[in-house]
Amino acid sequence: MKYPWKEPKLSKPANNDLSKQWCVEYGAYSQVRDKIIRKRVTLSGDTIEERLKQADEVIKYLNDYFKNGDVFVEPLGEPEKEKQPKASDGITGKSTIKKALEYYQATKLPTLSKQSGRTYTSIAKLFTEYLKKNKLQNLPLNRFDTHQANLYFDRLLQAGGSNNKHNKHLGFISTFFNFYLKRRTITENPCEAISELAENAGNHKPFKPDQIADIKTYLEETNDRQLWLFINFIYYTFSRPHEEVRLLKVSDIERNTIRIDASTAKGNRVLYKKIPPGLEQLLQQYRIRLAPSHYYVFSRSGIPGPEPVGEAYFYDRHKKMLDSLELPKGYDLYGWKHTGVISLYIATRDMKKIQRQCGHTSIEQTDQYLRDLGLFAEFEDFNNFPEL
């Protein structure tokens, strides 16, 4: 089906005033509103020449992308509300960890779903109580080191915490420090050397072949190309949906591999995921590499854009799809990772391939992961079991 659109054009002050907004305006069809809606890409740059060059790049990309007439925005549900970033609050490395944590929460919480927000608030509360109990709340942010981090996670396990609880706290606290690391407020993340603990992979059910067929048909009928691409990224790269796939940039997609930045990857180290033929075909079909390199692969416009979607964006769309298909509880976006692992293992029986694509640091970790998925129990050969 062909969708109408409005060609992009540069909008700027008549006197080229750099203190005012420059943008590229265009129109894209909205299935929700059944009309062309106005969209814009804000331009940046310290000189007139830089902004004009960026405008040319954006206009060329949009014209190339829309020329086939198969692009639309907001295919399901209501448009997501814009999330305004918070202004800097003067946090430095010498600020207390208590103050830094409060500012991080105030900035992060508006971007989360209600469920994620409750989880973050709960973990932050426990972490704050630990800091207060051990008289660390006034410790400078840049003085909370790896030793302090290890002590916290040791206490968490000694108090009866599960592997799952350890990993959730590690995810929150590591992201907290990465927030300031990326802003160059601190020079290192004290959680970098702390590993996640093995969990039961059965918390996220892998999808069965008949379910996959129904989902593919549903997405074709609703023409939700963006959700289908998002699912395929998870399936082929064994990456986490919210932290790794959602924040991918066009520059991360290389010729044969996809780069997962250390600030979003598990273990806080750079990961490289092989691009299988099925995913490469989609990358070319969706013309992802044609977009400006600094764009996020998944934006609210339905195509690559300067801002990523929120954490709940694909979760909500995926859940609505599962509800429409009346799938039982236990299926979610993360389940596509397990689905991909199972498919590759059945096809190859190659644990090293699984290890590399998952980014596991050891073959033992991969072995445990596959056992948690029930693969060895299901596929090992019992035909030669000796009789008594």
Short mmCIF file of C-alpha atoms in Angstrom, two decimals:
data_model
loop_
_atom_site.label_atom_id
_atom_site.label_comp_id
_atom_site.label_asym_id
_atom_site.label_seq_id
_atom_site.Cartn_x
_atom_site.Cartn_y
_atom_site.Cartn_z
CA MET A 1 0.00 0.00 0.00
CA LYS A 2 1.26 3.49 -0.88
CA TYR A 3 1.10 6.16 1.82
CA PRO A 4 1.10 9.90 1.10
CA TRP A 5 3.88 12.12 2.43
CA LYS A 6 5.14 15.68 2.19
CA GLU A 7 8.63 16.37 0.89
CA PRO A 8 11.17 17.64 3.43
CA LYS A 9 12.41 21.21 3.32
CA LEU A 10 14.71 23.40 5.37
CA SER A 11 13.11 25.83 7.83
CA LYS A 12 15.42 28.50 9.26
CA PRO A 13 15.45 32.15 10.36
CA ALA A 14 15.61 34.64 7.49
CA ASN A 15 18.83 36.14 8.84
CA ASN A 16 20.48 32.73 9.52
CA ASP A 17 20.46 33.43 13.27
CA LEU A 18 22.21 30.45 14.90
CA SER A 19 20.63 31.20 18.27
CA LYS A 20 17.22 30.25 16.87
CA GLN A 21 15.92 26.86 15.76
CA TRP A 22 16.85 25.37 12.42
CA CYS A 23 15.03 22.25 11.31
CA VAL A 24 13.97 20.09 8.39
CA GLU A 25 10.18 19.83 8.18
CA TYR A 26 8.36 17.02 6.42
CA GLY A 27 5.03 15.19 6.51
CA ALA A 28 4.38 11.50 7.17
CA TYR A 29 1.14 9.57 7.11
CA SER A 30 -0.39 8.58 10.47
CA GLN A 31 -2.68 5.55 10.61
CA VAL A 32 -3.95 6.73 13.99
CA ARG A 33 -5.10 10.14 12.66
CA ASP A 34 -5.66 9.04 9.02
CA LYS A 35 -3.83 12.04 7.61
CA ILE A 36 -0.39 13.48 6.96
CA ILE A 37 1.07 14.93 10.14
CA ARG A 38 3.87 17.43 10.42
CA LYS A 39 7.25 16.13 11.57
CA ARG A 40 10.58 17.84 12.05
CA VAL A 41 14.24 17.10 12.59
CA THR A 42 16.09 19.74 14.60
CA LEU A 43 19.50 20.68 13.22
CA SER A 44 22.61 21.46 15.23
CA GLY A 45 25.98 22.97 14.45
CA ASP A 46 28.09 25.94 15.44
CA THR A 47 28.26 27.49 11.97
CA ILE A 48 25.86 28.21 9.11
CA GLU A 49 27.85 25.87 6.86
CA GLU A 50 27.55 22.98 9.32
CA ARG A 51 23.78 23.36 9.60
CA LEU A 52 23.30 23.66 5.84
CA LYS A 53 25.38 20.51 5.31
CA GLN A 54 23.40 18.62 7.92
CA ALA A 55 20.14 19.81 6.33
CA ASP A 56 21.24 18.47 2.93
CA GLU A 57 22.07 15.08 4.48
CA VAL A 58 18.71 14.85 6.28
CA ILE A 59 16.69 15.93 3.22
CA LYS A 60 18.50 13.44 0.97
CA TYR A 61 17.93 10.63 3.44
CA LEU A 62 14.23 11.39 3.89
CA ASN A 63 13.63 11.68 0.14
CA ASP A 64 15.38 8.34 -0.46
CA TYR A 65 13.43 6.69 2.35
CA PHE A 66 9.98 7.99 1.46
CA LYS A 67 10.19 7.70 -2.31
CA ASN A 68 8.63 4.21 -2.31
CA GLY A 69 5.60 5.52 -0.43
CA ASP A 70 5.51 2.63 2.06
CA VAL A 71 6.29 4.58 5.24
CA PHE A 72 3.93 5.70 7.98
CA VAL A 73 4.08 6.64 11.65
CA GLU A 74 2.13 5.63 14.77
CA PRO A 75 0.74 2.33 13.46
CA LEU A 76 -0.74 1.17 16.78
CA GLY A 77 -2.18 2.90 19.84
CA GLU A 78 -1.93 6.54 20.74
CA PRO A 79 1.11 8.69 19.90
CA GLU A 80 3.74 8.58 22.63
CA LYS A 81 4.16 11.78 24.59
CA GLU A 82 7.32 13.74 24.06
CA LYS A 83 9.76 13.42 26.92
CA GLN A 84 11.68 16.58 27.71
CA PRO A 85 15.22 16.10 29.01
CA LYS A 86 16.05 17.64 32.34
CA ALA A 87 18.52 20.48 32.55
CA SER A 88 21.85 19.91 34.28
CA ASP A 89 21.76 20.38 38.04
CA GLY A 90 25.45 21.06 38.57
CA ILE A 91 26.40 17.51 39.62
CA THR A 92 30.17 17.01 39.68
CA GLY A 93 32.45 14.18 40.75
CA LYS A 94 32.73 15.85 44.15
CA SER A 95 28.95 15.94 44.67
CA THR A 96 27.68 13.48 47.26
CA ILE A 97 26.49 10.14 45.97
CA LYS A 98 23.14 10.86 47.66
CA LYS A 99 22.65 14.06 45.66
CA ALA A 100 23.81 12.41 42.44
CA LEU A 101 21.37 9.54 42.96
CA GLU A 102 18.47 11.92 43.59
CA TYR A 103 19.21 13.85 40.40
CA TYR A 104 19.57 10.65 38.39
CA GLN A 105 16.18 9.40 39.60
CA ALA A 106 14.50 12.73 38.81
CA THR A 107 15.92 12.57 35.28
CA LYS A 108 15.42 8.85 34.63
CA LEU A 109 11.99 8.11 36.10
CA PRO A 110 9.94 10.19 33.59
CA THR A 111 11.35 8.01 30.77
CA LEU A 112 10.26 4.69 32.30
CA SER A 113 7.06 2.69 32.20
CA LYS A 114 5.10 2.45 35.45
CA GLN A 115 6.41 -1.06 36.15
CA SER A 116 10.03 -0.13 35.43
CA GLY A 117 9.61 3.03 37.48
CA ARG A 118 8.41 1.04 40.50
CA THR A 119 11.36 -1.35 40.14
CA TYR A 120 13.87 1.50 39.90
CA THR A 121 12.34 3.29 42.89
CA SER A 122 12.44 0.14 45.00
CA ILE A 123 16.09 -0.58 44.16
CA ALA A 124 17.08 3.04 44.70
CA LYS A 125 15.42 2.98 48.12
CA LEU A 126 17.37 -0.12 49.21
CA PHE A 127 20.61 1.30 47.87
CA THR A 128 19.98 4.61 49.68
CA GLU A 129 19.25 2.78 52.93
CA TYR A 130 22.51 0.85 52.57
CA LEU A 131 24.45 4.07 52.01
CA LYS A 132 22.84 5.69 55.05
CA LYS A 133 23.37 2.67 57.29
CA ASN A 134 27.06 2.53 56.37
CA LYS A 135 27.50 6.33 56.53
CA LEU A 136 28.31 6.57 52.84
CA GLN A 137 25.53 8.91 51.69
CA ASN A 138 27.88 11.92 51.80
CA LEU A 139 30.73 10.12 50.05
CA PRO A 140 31.77 12.00 46.87
CA LEU A 141 30.42 10.33 43.74
CA ASN A 142 33.91 9.77 42.36
CA ARG A 143 35.02 8.08 45.60
CA PHE A 144 32.55 5.18 45.36
CA ASP A 145 34.94 2.61 43.93
CA THR A 146 34.96 -1.07 42.91
CA HIS A 147 35.67 -2.13 46.50
CA GLN A 148 32.56 -0.29 47.73
CA ALA A 149 30.48 -1.77 44.92
CA ASN A 150 31.59 -5.33 45.69
CA LEU A 151 30.77 -4.84 49.37
CA TYR A 152 27.25 -3.74 48.49
CA PHE A 153 26.55 -6.79 46.31
CA ASP A 154 28.14 -9.11 48.89
CA ARG A 155 25.79 -7.73 51.56
CA LEU A 156 22.86 -8.13 49.20
CA LEU A 157 23.54 -11.86 48.76
CA GLN A 158 24.38 -12.39 52.43
CA ALA A 159 20.98 -10.93 53.34
CA GLY A 160 19.26 -13.63 51.31
CA GLY A 161 19.13 -11.93 47.93
CA SER A 162 18.59 -14.15 44.88
CA ASN A 163 20.58 -14.17 41.66
CA ASN A 164 17.70 -12.35 40.02
CA LYS A 165 17.75 -9.64 42.69
CA HIS A 166 21.53 -9.30 42.35
CA ASN A 167 21.19 -8.79 38.59
CA LYS A 168 18.40 -6.25 38.86
CA HIS A 169 20.39 -4.20 41.39
CA LEU A 170 23.49 -4.49 39.21
CA GLY A 171 21.54 -3.25 36.21
CA PHE A 172 20.22 -0.21 38.10
CA ILE A 173 23.45 0.78 39.86
CA SER A 174 25.63 0.19 36.80
CA THR A 175 23.28 2.32 34.68
CA PHE A 176 23.38 5.00 37.37
CA PHE A 177 27.17 5.25 37.17
CA ASN A 178 27.13 5.02 33.36
CA PHE A 179 24.79 8.02 33.36
CA TYR A 180 27.55 10.13 34.90
CA LEU A 181 30.35 8.33 33.04
CA LYS A 182 28.86 9.34 29.68
CA ARG A 183 28.61 12.93 30.95
CA ARG A 184 32.29 12.74 31.95
CA THR A 185 31.35 13.53 35.54
CA ILE A 186 33.32 10.44 36.63
CA THR A 187 36.09 8.53 34.89
CA GLU A 188 35.07 4.91 35.55
CA ASN A 189 32.11 2.74 36.47
CA PRO A 190 32.80 0.89 39.75
CA CYS A 191 30.45 -1.93 38.65
CA GLU A 192 32.37 -2.70 35.47
CA ALA A 193 34.13 -5.77 36.90
CA ILE A 194 31.01 -7.19 38.60
CA SER A 195 29.32 -9.99 36.65
CA GLU A 196 25.69 -10.99 36.48
CA LEU A 197 24.75 -14.27 38.12
CA ALA A 198 23.05 -17.16 36.34
CA GLU A 199 19.25 -16.96 36.28
CA ASN A 200 16.53 -19.28 35.19
CA ALA A 201 16.03 -18.50 31.51
CA GLY A 202 12.49 -19.85 31.69
CA ASN A 203 11.19 -16.50 32.92
CA HIS A 204 10.77 -15.47 29.28
CA LYS A 205 9.08 -18.12 27.15
CA PRO A 206 10.47 -18.77 23.66
CA PHE A 207 7.90 -18.54 20.87
CA LYS A 208 6.71 -21.69 19.12
CA PRO A 209 6.62 -22.05 15.29
CA ASP A 210 2.82 -21.71 15.05
CA GLN A 211 2.88 -18.61 17.27
CA ILE A 212 5.62 -17.06 15.14
CA ALA A 213 3.52 -17.66 12.00
CA ASP A 214 0.50 -15.97 13.62
CA ILE A 215 2.62 -13.01 14.77
CA LYS A 216 4.16 -12.56 11.34
CA THR A 217 0.71 -12.59 9.72
CA TYR A 218 -0.60 -10.08 12.28
CA LEU A 219 2.26 -7.65 11.66
CA GLU A 220 1.86 -7.98 7.89
CA GLU A 221 -1.87 -7.25 8.14
CA THR A 222 -1.31 -4.23 10.40
CA ASN A 223 1.74 -3.21 8.33
CA ASP A 224 3.76 -2.70 11.49
CA ARG A 225 7.14 -2.92 9.77
CA GLN A 226 9.01 -1.25 12.61
CA LEU A 227 7.96 -3.77 15.29
CA TRP A 228 8.85 -6.63 12.93
CA LEU A 229 12.33 -5.17 12.43
CA PHE A 230 12.76 -4.71 16.20
CA ILE A 231 11.80 -8.35 16.81
CA ASN A 232 14.26 -9.53 14.18
CA PHE A 233 17.11 -7.59 15.77
CA ILE A 234 16.46 -9.39 19.07
CA TYR A 235 16.02 -12.79 17.39
CA TYR A 236 19.17 -12.68 15.24
CA THR A 237 21.58 -10.88 17.59
CA PHE A 238 20.52 -12.38 20.96
CA SER A 239 20.45 -8.83 22.35
CA ARG A 240 18.35 -7.35 25.14
CA PRO A 241 15.43 -5.30 23.78
CA HIS A 242 15.32 -2.31 26.14
CA GLU A 243 18.99 -1.67 26.84
CA GLU A 244 20.76 -2.88 23.68
CA VAL A 245 18.48 -2.97 20.63
CA ARG A 246 16.41 0.12 21.48
CA LEU A 247 19.51 2.33 21.74
CA LEU A 248 21.29 1.14 18.60
CA LYS A 249 22.57 3.86 16.29
CA VAL A 250 23.07 3.61 12.53
CA SER A 251 26.83 3.94 13.14
CA ASP A 252 26.70 0.73 15.21
CA ILE A 253 25.69 -1.30 12.15
CA GLU A 254 28.91 -2.25 10.41
CA ARG A 255 29.45 -4.37 7.31
CA ASN A 256 29.22 -7.80 8.95
CA THR A 257 28.63 -7.04 12.62
CA ILE A 258 26.57 -4.89 14.97
CA ARG A 259 28.38 -3.06 17.75
CA ILE A 260 26.72 -2.95 21.18
CA ASP A 261 28.16 -0.03 23.15
CA ALA A 262 29.67 -0.73 26.57
CA SER A 263 27.29 1.73 28.23
CA THR A 264 24.30 -0.45 27.28
CA ALA A 265 25.77 -3.97 26.97
CA LYS A 266 25.73 -6.57 29.72
CA GLY A 267 28.98 -6.55 31.66
CA ASN A 268 29.79 -2.99 30.57
CA ARG A 269 32.00 -4.12 27.70
CA VAL A 270 31.69 -3.65 23.95
CA LEU A 271 30.01 -6.57 22.18
CA TYR A 272 30.01 -7.41 18.47
CA LYS A 273 27.10 -9.42 17.07
CA LYS A 274 27.29 -11.23 13.73
CA ILE A 275 24.73 -10.12 11.12
CA PRO A 276 23.10 -13.31 9.72
CA PRO A 277 21.73 -13.26 6.13
CA GLY A 278 18.12 -12.90 7.34
CA LEU A 279 18.90 -9.72 9.26
CA GLU A 280 21.12 -8.35 6.47
CA GLN A 281 18.23 -8.71 4.05
CA LEU A 282 16.02 -6.61 6.35
CA LEU A 283 18.73 -3.97 6.84
CA GLN A 284 18.87 -3.51 3.08
CA GLN A 285 15.11 -3.64 2.64
CA TYR A 286 14.57 -0.96 5.30
CA ARG A 287 17.55 1.08 3.96
CA ILE A 288 18.91 1.50 7.48
CA ARG A 289 22.51 2.21 6.47
CA LEU A 290 21.38 5.16 4.31
CA ALA A 291 20.36 7.15 7.41
CA PRO A 292 22.73 9.68 9.05
CA SER A 293 25.21 7.76 11.17
CA HIS A 294 24.27 9.55 14.42
CA TYR A 295 20.58 8.60 14.09
CA TYR A 296 19.02 5.95 16.31
CA VAL A 297 17.75 2.96 14.33
CA PHE A 298 14.42 3.04 16.19
CA SER A 299 12.71 6.42 16.61
CA ARG A 300 9.09 7.46 17.10
CA SER A 301 8.80 8.48 13.44
CA GLY A 302 8.95 4.81 12.41
CA ILE A 303 12.30 5.29 10.69
CA PRO A 304 15.78 6.16 12.03
CA GLY A 305 15.82 9.51 13.81
CA PRO A 306 17.81 11.76 16.17
CA GLU A 307 16.03 10.56 19.34
CA PRO A 308 15.39 6.96 20.47
CA VAL A 309 11.98 5.61 21.48
CA GLY A 310 11.10 5.35 25.18
CA GLU A 311 11.56 2.12 27.14
CA ALA A 312 7.87 1.21 27.02
CA TYR A 313 7.39 2.03 23.32
CA PHE A 314 7.86 -1.44 21.83
CA TYR A 315 6.83 -3.24 25.00
CA ASP A 316 3.35 -1.70 24.78
CA ARG A 317 2.98 -2.40 21.06
CA HIS A 318 4.21 -5.96 21.47
CA LYS A 319 1.88 -6.60 24.42
CA LYS A 320 -1.11 -5.25 22.48
CA MET A 321 -0.26 -7.65 19.66
CA LEU A 322 0.04 -10.62 22.05
CA ASP A 323 -3.30 -9.71 23.65
CA SER A 324 -4.95 -9.50 20.23
CA LEU A 325 -3.63 -12.98 19.39
CA GLU A 326 -4.71 -14.24 22.85
CA LEU A 327 -1.32 -15.73 23.68
CA PRO A 328 -1.01 -17.01 27.27
CA LYS A 329 0.99 -15.17 29.92
CA GLY A 330 4.75 -15.56 30.03
CA TYR A 331 5.51 -14.33 26.52
CA ASP A 332 7.27 -10.99 26.06
CA LEU A 333 9.85 -9.18 23.95
CA TYR A 334 12.79 -10.84 25.73
CA GLY A 335 11.44 -14.22 24.65
CA TRP A 336 12.61 -13.53 21.10
CA LYS A 337 16.20 -13.78 22.31
CA HIS A 338 15.57 -17.29 23.64
CA THR A 339 13.71 -18.12 20.42
CA GLY A 340 16.77 -17.16 18.38
CA VAL A 341 19.16 -19.12 20.60
CA ILE A 342 17.03 -22.26 20.31
CA SER A 343 16.78 -21.92 16.52
CA LEU A 344 20.54 -21.53 16.06
CA TYR A 345 21.37 -24.38 18.44
CA ILE A 346 18.98 -26.79 16.70
CA ALA A 347 20.48 -25.81 13.33
CA THR A 348 24.15 -26.04 14.31
CA ARG A 349 24.59 -27.70 17.74
CA ASP A 350 27.54 -25.27 17.98
CA MET A 351 27.95 -23.89 21.50
CA LYS A 352 30.82 -21.60 20.46
CA LYS A 353 28.55 -19.80 17.98
CA ILE A 354 25.96 -19.35 20.73
CA GLN A 355 28.64 -18.09 23.13
CA ARG A 356 29.99 -15.49 20.69
CA GLN A 357 26.57 -14.19 19.64
CA CYS A 358 25.35 -14.00 23.25
CA GLY A 359 28.55 -12.29 24.39
CA HIS A 360 29.17 -14.81 27.16
CA THR A 361 32.60 -14.64 28.78
CA SER A 362 32.93 -18.41 29.15
CA ILE A 363 31.62 -21.62 27.59
CA GLU A 364 30.42 -22.63 31.08
CA GLN A 365 28.06 -19.64 31.08
CA THR A 366 26.70 -20.73 27.70
CA ASP A 367 26.34 -24.30 28.92
CA GLN A 368 24.24 -23.16 31.90
CA TYR A 369 22.15 -20.89 29.70
CA LEU A 370 21.33 -23.73 27.29
CA ARG A 371 20.50 -26.05 30.18
CA ASP A 372 18.14 -23.45 31.62
CA LEU A 373 16.39 -23.41 28.23
CA GLY A 374 16.02 -27.18 28.41
CA LEU A 375 17.96 -27.76 25.19
CA PHE A 376 20.27 -30.50 26.40
CA ALA A 377 17.43 -32.39 28.03
CA GLU A 378 15.43 -32.19 24.81
CA PHE A 379 18.03 -32.79 22.14
CA GLU A 380 20.72 -35.06 23.57
CA ASP A 381 20.62 -38.61 22.20
CA PHE A 382 19.07 -41.11 24.63
CA ASN A 383 18.65 -43.87 22.04
CA ASN A 384 21.84 -45.65 23.14
CA PHE A 385 20.97 -45.66 26.84
CA PRO A 386 22.10 -49.15 28.03
CA GLU A 387 19.41 -51.46 29.36
CA LEU A 388 19.77 -53.02 32.82
#
